Amino acid sequence: MTNKQDINAPIRVLLLGAESEVGTALLEFSKGQNDIDWICPQEKLLLESGAAKELASIDYDVAIDALSLRYALQSDYSKFQATLAGVSESSAPLIMLSSAKVFSGDNNVPYLETDTPDSNEPYALALIEAESIVAKNPANIILRTGWLFSGKGDDFVCRTLGLIQDGVNLAYKDNLIGSPTPVSDLARVILSLIKQRYYGASNTGVYHYCCAEEISWVGLVEAILVTSSQFDSKAQMEVESLEGAFSEEDGVVVQIKRQSLSCRKIFNHYGVKQRPWRSVLRNLVRELYKT
């Protein structure tokens, strides 16, 4: 970390993945906060050999891995993992963002930080490997989160609204339960961790954060449709078609996968409270229909 003799100096944050959804949200959320100085290397630099050595020459107080969540399935993710390994060994702490998807979903209760990641999906395996790299340094933090949505780019909310416009039947398989979380709310939590760690909080390791209220995947689709129906008659038709469409048929019982997280630890250690996601989702959908 930098010398803290100047208590008015901003916190220098190395942001890996500034162009990702989370990276963009962090920059947006912190606008007007003069206590953060962002260092944002280009994504292509992070994939070059020797990137870790170049980043080591930069003076910063904390690093954020906002890239792995989006990049873990890319064929060259191993190149970024090499960079991540170098950054994670730095004297400045690293906060890596990971996902509830590292778990298989076979639990009948929300996952704890002490539960062992057990998913065999390629995306999960890539994140699990990255987590193991970051965890080697006890000063680092791994922050797992839930189903992220931003209402921007190609996220789930935008894709669902696009399918409504295209008249595509939204026949999602209703076998997942999780906790939707706005990217903007995750940015709030990350900034809280940054500032508390910088000013003396010593808690490290694995933490979970997602918004309050679990819901099924189809329930989330329906929540999007209900708000959309105020602006689009096609959405109202989809709401009606979803009703009763996922009840048990022909004696087939669907095995529910629970991709939800217990967030007690982050509240106990950092005072971070869960917030509701529905109001944010409604506002995002309204704004998307206005644009």
Coordinates of C-alpha atoms in Angstrom, one line a residue:
M1 CA 0.0 0.0 0.0
T2 CA 1.0 3.6 -0.4
N3 CA 2.3 5.7 2.5
K4 CA -0.8 6.8 4.5
Q5 CA 0.9 9.8 6.1
D6 CA -1.2 12.1 4.0
I7 CA -4.6 11.3 5.3
N8 CA -6.2 13.4 2.6
A9 CA -4.7 11.4 -0.2
P10 CA -7.2 9.4 -2.3
I11 CA -7.2 5.6 -2.2
R12 CA -5.5 4.4 -5.4
V13 CA -7.4 1.4 -6.8
L14 CA -6.1 -0.8 -9.6
L15 CA -9.3 -1.8 -11.5
L16 CA -8.8 -4.9 -13.6
G17 CA -11.8 -5.0 -16.0
A18 CA -12.8 -1.3 -16.1
E19 CA -14.8 -1.9 -19.2
S20 CA -16.8 -4.8 -17.7
E21 CA -20.3 -4.3 -16.4
V22 CA -19.0 -4.3 -12.8
G23 CA -16.1 -2.1 -13.6
T24 CA -18.3 0.5 -15.4
A25 CA -20.7 0.4 -12.4
L26 CA -17.8 1.1 -10.0
L27 CA -16.6 4.1 -11.9
E28 CA -20.1 5.4 -12.2
F29 CA -21.0 4.8 -8.6
S30 CA -17.9 6.6 -7.3
K31 CA -18.4 9.7 -9.4
G32 CA -18.0 12.8 -7.2
Q33 CA -16.2 10.8 -4.5
N34 CA -12.8 12.4 -4.3
D35 CA -11.4 9.8 -2.0
I36 CA -10.9 7.2 -4.9
D37 CA -8.2 7.4 -7.6
W38 CA -8.9 4.8 -10.2
I39 CA -6.1 3.1 -12.2
C40 CA -7.6 1.4 -15.2
P41 CA -5.2 -0.6 -17.5
Q42 CA -6.5 -1.7 -20.9
E43 CA -7.9 -5.2 -21.1
K44 CA -5.5 -6.2 -23.8
L45 CA -2.6 -5.4 -21.5
L46 CA -3.9 -7.8 -18.9
L47 CA -3.6 -10.7 -21.3
E48 CA 0.0 -10.0 -22.3
S49 CA 2.9 -12.0 -20.9
G50 CA 4.7 -9.8 -18.4
A51 CA 1.6 -7.9 -17.5
A52 CA 1.9 -8.7 -13.8
K53 CA 5.5 -7.3 -13.8
E54 CA 4.3 -4.1 -15.4
L55 CA 1.4 -3.8 -13.0
A56 CA 3.8 -4.3 -10.1
S57 CA 5.6 -1.1 -11.0
I58 CA 2.3 0.8 -10.3
D59 CA 1.8 2.4 -6.9
Y60 CA -1.7 1.4 -5.7
D61 CA -3.5 0.5 -2.4
V62 CA -5.9 -2.2 -3.5
A63 CA -6.7 -4.1 -6.7
I64 CA -10.1 -5.2 -7.9
D65 CA -10.6 -8.2 -10.3
A66 CA -13.8 -7.2 -12.1
L67 CA -12.9 -9.1 -15.2
S68 CA -13.1 -12.8 -14.1
L69 CA -16.9 -12.7 -13.8
R70 CA -17.3 -11.9 -17.5
Y71 CA -14.1 -13.4 -18.9
A72 CA -13.9 -16.9 -17.2
L73 CA -15.3 -18.8 -20.3
Q74 CA -12.9 -17.1 -22.8
S75 CA -10.3 -19.3 -24.4
D76 CA -7.5 -17.0 -23.2
Y77 CA -8.6 -16.7 -19.6
S78 CA -5.5 -18.6 -18.5
K79 CA -3.5 -15.6 -19.7
F80 CA -5.4 -13.4 -17.4
Q81 CA -5.0 -15.9 -14.6
A82 CA -1.3 -15.5 -14.9
T83 CA -1.7 -11.8 -14.5
L84 CA -4.1 -12.4 -11.6
A85 CA -1.5 -14.6 -9.9
G86 CA 1.1 -11.8 -10.0
V87 CA -1.3 -9.2 -8.7
S88 CA -2.6 -11.4 -5.9
E89 CA 1.0 -11.8 -4.6
S90 CA 1.4 -8.0 -4.3
S91 CA 1.7 -6.3 -0.9
A92 CA -1.6 -4.5 -1.7
P93 CA -4.7 -6.6 -1.1
L94 CA -6.8 -7.9 -4.0
I95 CA -10.6 -8.2 -4.1
M96 CA -11.6 -10.9 -6.6
L97 CA -15.3 -11.0 -7.7
S98 CA -16.7 -14.5 -8.1
S99 CA -20.1 -16.1 -8.4
A100 CA -22.6 -18.4 -6.7
K101 CA -22.2 -20.5 -9.8
V102 CA -19.1 -22.1 -8.3
F103 CA -21.6 -24.3 -6.4
S104 CA -23.6 -27.1 -7.9
G105 CA -26.9 -25.9 -6.4
D106 CA -27.6 -29.2 -4.6
N107 CA -27.9 -27.5 -1.2
N108 CA -31.4 -27.0 0.1
V109 CA -30.2 -23.9 2.0
P110 CA -28.2 -20.9 0.9
Y111 CA -24.4 -21.6 0.6
L112 CA -22.0 -20.5 3.3
E113 CA -18.5 -19.2 2.7
T114 CA -17.2 -22.4 4.3
D115 CA -19.0 -24.6 1.8
T116 CA -16.7 -26.2 -0.8
P117 CA -17.3 -25.1 -4.5
D118 CA -18.4 -28.3 -6.3
S119 CA -19.8 -27.3 -9.7
N120 CA -18.4 -29.1 -12.7
E121 CA -19.6 -26.5 -15.2
P122 CA -16.7 -25.0 -17.3
Y123 CA -17.5 -21.4 -16.1
A124 CA -17.5 -22.6 -12.5
L125 CA -14.3 -24.6 -12.8
A126 CA -12.5 -21.5 -14.3
L127 CA -13.6 -19.3 -11.4
I128 CA -12.7 -22.0 -8.8
E129 CA -9.2 -22.1 -10.2
A130 CA -8.9 -18.4 -10.1
E131 CA -10.2 -18.4 -6.5
S132 CA -7.5 -20.8 -5.5
I133 CA -4.9 -18.5 -7.0
V134 CA -6.2 -15.5 -5.1
A135 CA -6.7 -17.4 -1.8
K136 CA -3.0 -18.2 -1.6
N137 CA -2.4 -14.7 -0.2
P138 CA -4.3 -14.4 3.2
A139 CA -4.5 -10.6 2.8
N140 CA -6.9 -11.0 -0.2
I141 CA -10.7 -11.1 -0.4
I142 CA -12.9 -13.3 -2.6
L143 CA -16.4 -11.8 -2.9
R144 CA -19.0 -14.2 -4.5
T145 CA -22.3 -12.7 -5.7
G146 CA -25.6 -13.8 -7.2
W147 CA -27.4 -13.3 -10.5
L148 CA -26.1 -9.9 -11.6
F149 CA -28.2 -7.6 -13.8
S150 CA -27.5 -4.0 -15.0
G151 CA -30.0 -3.2 -17.7
K152 CA -27.1 -2.5 -20.0
G153 CA -25.4 -4.3 -22.9
D154 CA -26.3 -8.0 -23.2
D155 CA -27.4 -8.8 -19.7
F156 CA -30.4 -11.0 -18.8
V157 CA -32.9 -8.1 -18.4
C158 CA -32.0 -6.6 -21.8
R159 CA -32.1 -10.1 -23.5
T160 CA -35.5 -10.8 -22.0
L161 CA -36.9 -7.5 -23.2
G162 CA -35.5 -8.2 -26.6
L163 CA -37.2 -11.6 -26.8
I164 CA -40.5 -9.9 -25.9
Q165 CA -40.1 -7.5 -28.8
D166 CA -39.2 -10.3 -31.1
G167 CA -42.2 -12.4 -30.0
V168 CA -40.1 -15.3 -28.8
N169 CA -41.8 -17.6 -26.3
L170 CA -40.1 -17.3 -22.9
A171 CA -40.1 -21.0 -22.0
Y172 CA -37.4 -21.0 -19.4
K173 CA -36.9 -24.2 -17.3
D174 CA -37.9 -23.4 -13.8
N175 CA -35.3 -25.4 -11.9
L176 CA -33.1 -22.6 -10.5
I177 CA -33.5 -20.5 -7.3
G178 CA -31.1 -17.6 -6.7
S179 CA -30.8 -14.0 -5.6
P180 CA -30.9 -11.3 -8.3
T181 CA -28.5 -8.5 -7.6
P182 CA -28.1 -5.2 -9.4
V183 CA -24.6 -4.4 -10.5
S184 CA -25.0 -1.0 -9.0
D185 CA -25.6 -2.5 -5.5
L186 CA -22.6 -4.8 -5.9
A187 CA -20.5 -1.6 -6.7
R188 CA -21.8 -0.1 -3.4
V189 CA -20.6 -3.1 -1.5
I190 CA -17.2 -3.3 -3.2
L191 CA -16.5 0.4 -2.4
S192 CA -17.4 -0.2 1.2
L193 CA -14.9 -3.1 1.4
I194 CA -12.2 -1.0 -0.2
K195 CA -12.6 1.9 2.2
Q196 CA -12.9 -0.2 5.3
R197 CA -9.9 -2.3 4.4
Y198 CA -7.9 0.8 3.6
Y199 CA -8.7 2.4 6.9
G200 CA -7.8 -0.6 9.1
A201 CA -10.3 -3.4 8.8
S202 CA -8.4 -6.7 8.9
N203 CA -11.0 -9.2 7.9
T204 CA -10.1 -11.2 4.8
G205 CA -10.9 -14.4 3.0
V206 CA -14.2 -15.5 1.3
Y207 CA -17.4 -13.4 1.6
H208 CA -20.8 -13.6 0.0
Y209 CA -23.1 -10.8 -1.1
C210 CA -26.3 -10.8 -3.0
C211 CA -29.6 -8.9 -2.6
A212 CA -32.3 -10.1 -0.2
E213 CA -35.2 -12.3 -1.4
E214 CA -34.6 -15.6 -3.3
I215 CA -36.6 -16.2 -6.4
S216 CA -36.9 -18.9 -9.1
W217 CA -35.5 -18.1 -12.6
V218 CA -39.0 -18.0 -14.0
G219 CA -40.1 -15.8 -11.2
L220 CA -37.4 -13.3 -12.2
V221 CA -38.6 -13.5 -15.8
E222 CA -42.1 -12.9 -14.6
A223 CA -41.0 -9.9 -12.5
I224 CA -39.5 -8.4 -15.6
L225 CA -42.6 -9.1 -17.6
V226 CA -45.0 -7.6 -15.0
T227 CA -43.2 -4.2 -15.2
S228 CA -42.8 -4.5 -19.0
S229 CA -46.6 -5.1 -19.4
Q230 CA -47.2 -1.5 -18.4
F231 CA -45.5 -0.5 -21.7
D232 CA -45.9 -3.5 -24.0
S233 CA -49.0 -5.6 -24.6
K234 CA -46.7 -8.5 -25.8
A235 CA -45.3 -8.7 -22.3
Q236 CA -48.8 -9.1 -20.8
M237 CA -49.4 -12.0 -23.1
E238 CA -46.2 -13.6 -21.9
V239 CA -47.2 -13.1 -18.3
E240 CA -50.4 -15.0 -19.0
S241 CA -48.6 -17.8 -20.9
L242 CA -46.2 -18.3 -17.9
E243 CA -49.0 -18.9 -15.4
G244 CA -49.3 -22.5 -14.7
A245 CA -46.8 -23.4 -17.5
F246 CA -44.3 -24.8 -15.1
S247 CA -46.4 -27.0 -12.8
E248 CA -45.6 -30.6 -12.6
E249 CA -46.8 -32.6 -15.6
D250 CA -47.0 -36.3 -16.3
G251 CA -45.6 -37.1 -12.8
V252 CA -42.2 -35.5 -13.6
V253 CA -40.6 -33.8 -10.6
V254 CA -38.1 -31.1 -11.4
Q255 CA -34.9 -31.1 -9.3
I256 CA -34.4 -27.6 -7.9
K257 CA -30.9 -26.1 -8.0
R258 CA -30.3 -23.4 -5.3
Q259 CA -27.8 -20.8 -6.4
S260 CA -28.3 -18.5 -3.4
L261 CA -25.8 -17.3 -0.8
S262 CA -25.8 -16.7 2.9
C263 CA -24.7 -13.1 3.5
R264 CA -24.4 -13.1 7.4
K265 CA -20.6 -13.1 7.4
I266 CA -20.2 -9.8 5.4
F267 CA -22.7 -8.2 7.7
N268 CA -21.0 -9.4 10.8
H269 CA -17.5 -8.4 9.6
Y270 CA -18.2 -5.3 7.5
G271 CA -21.7 -4.1 8.5
V272 CA -22.9 -4.6 4.9
K273 CA -26.7 -5.0 4.7
Q274 CA -28.6 -6.7 2.0
R275 CA -30.9 -4.5 -0.1
P276 CA -34.0 -5.5 -2.1
W277 CA -33.6 -5.9 -5.8
R278 CA -37.2 -5.5 -7.1
S279 CA -37.4 -1.7 -7.0
V280 CA -34.1 -1.5 -8.9
L281 CA -35.3 -3.9 -11.5
R282 CA -38.6 -2.0 -12.0
N283 CA -36.7 1.3 -12.5
L284 CA -34.3 -0.3 -15.0
V285 CA -37.1 -1.8 -17.1
R286 CA -39.0 1.6 -17.1
E287 CA -35.8 3.4 -18.2
L288 CA -35.2 0.9 -21.0
Y289 CA -38.7 1.4 -22.4
K290 CA -38.2 5.2 -22.3
T291 CA -35.0 5.1 -24.3

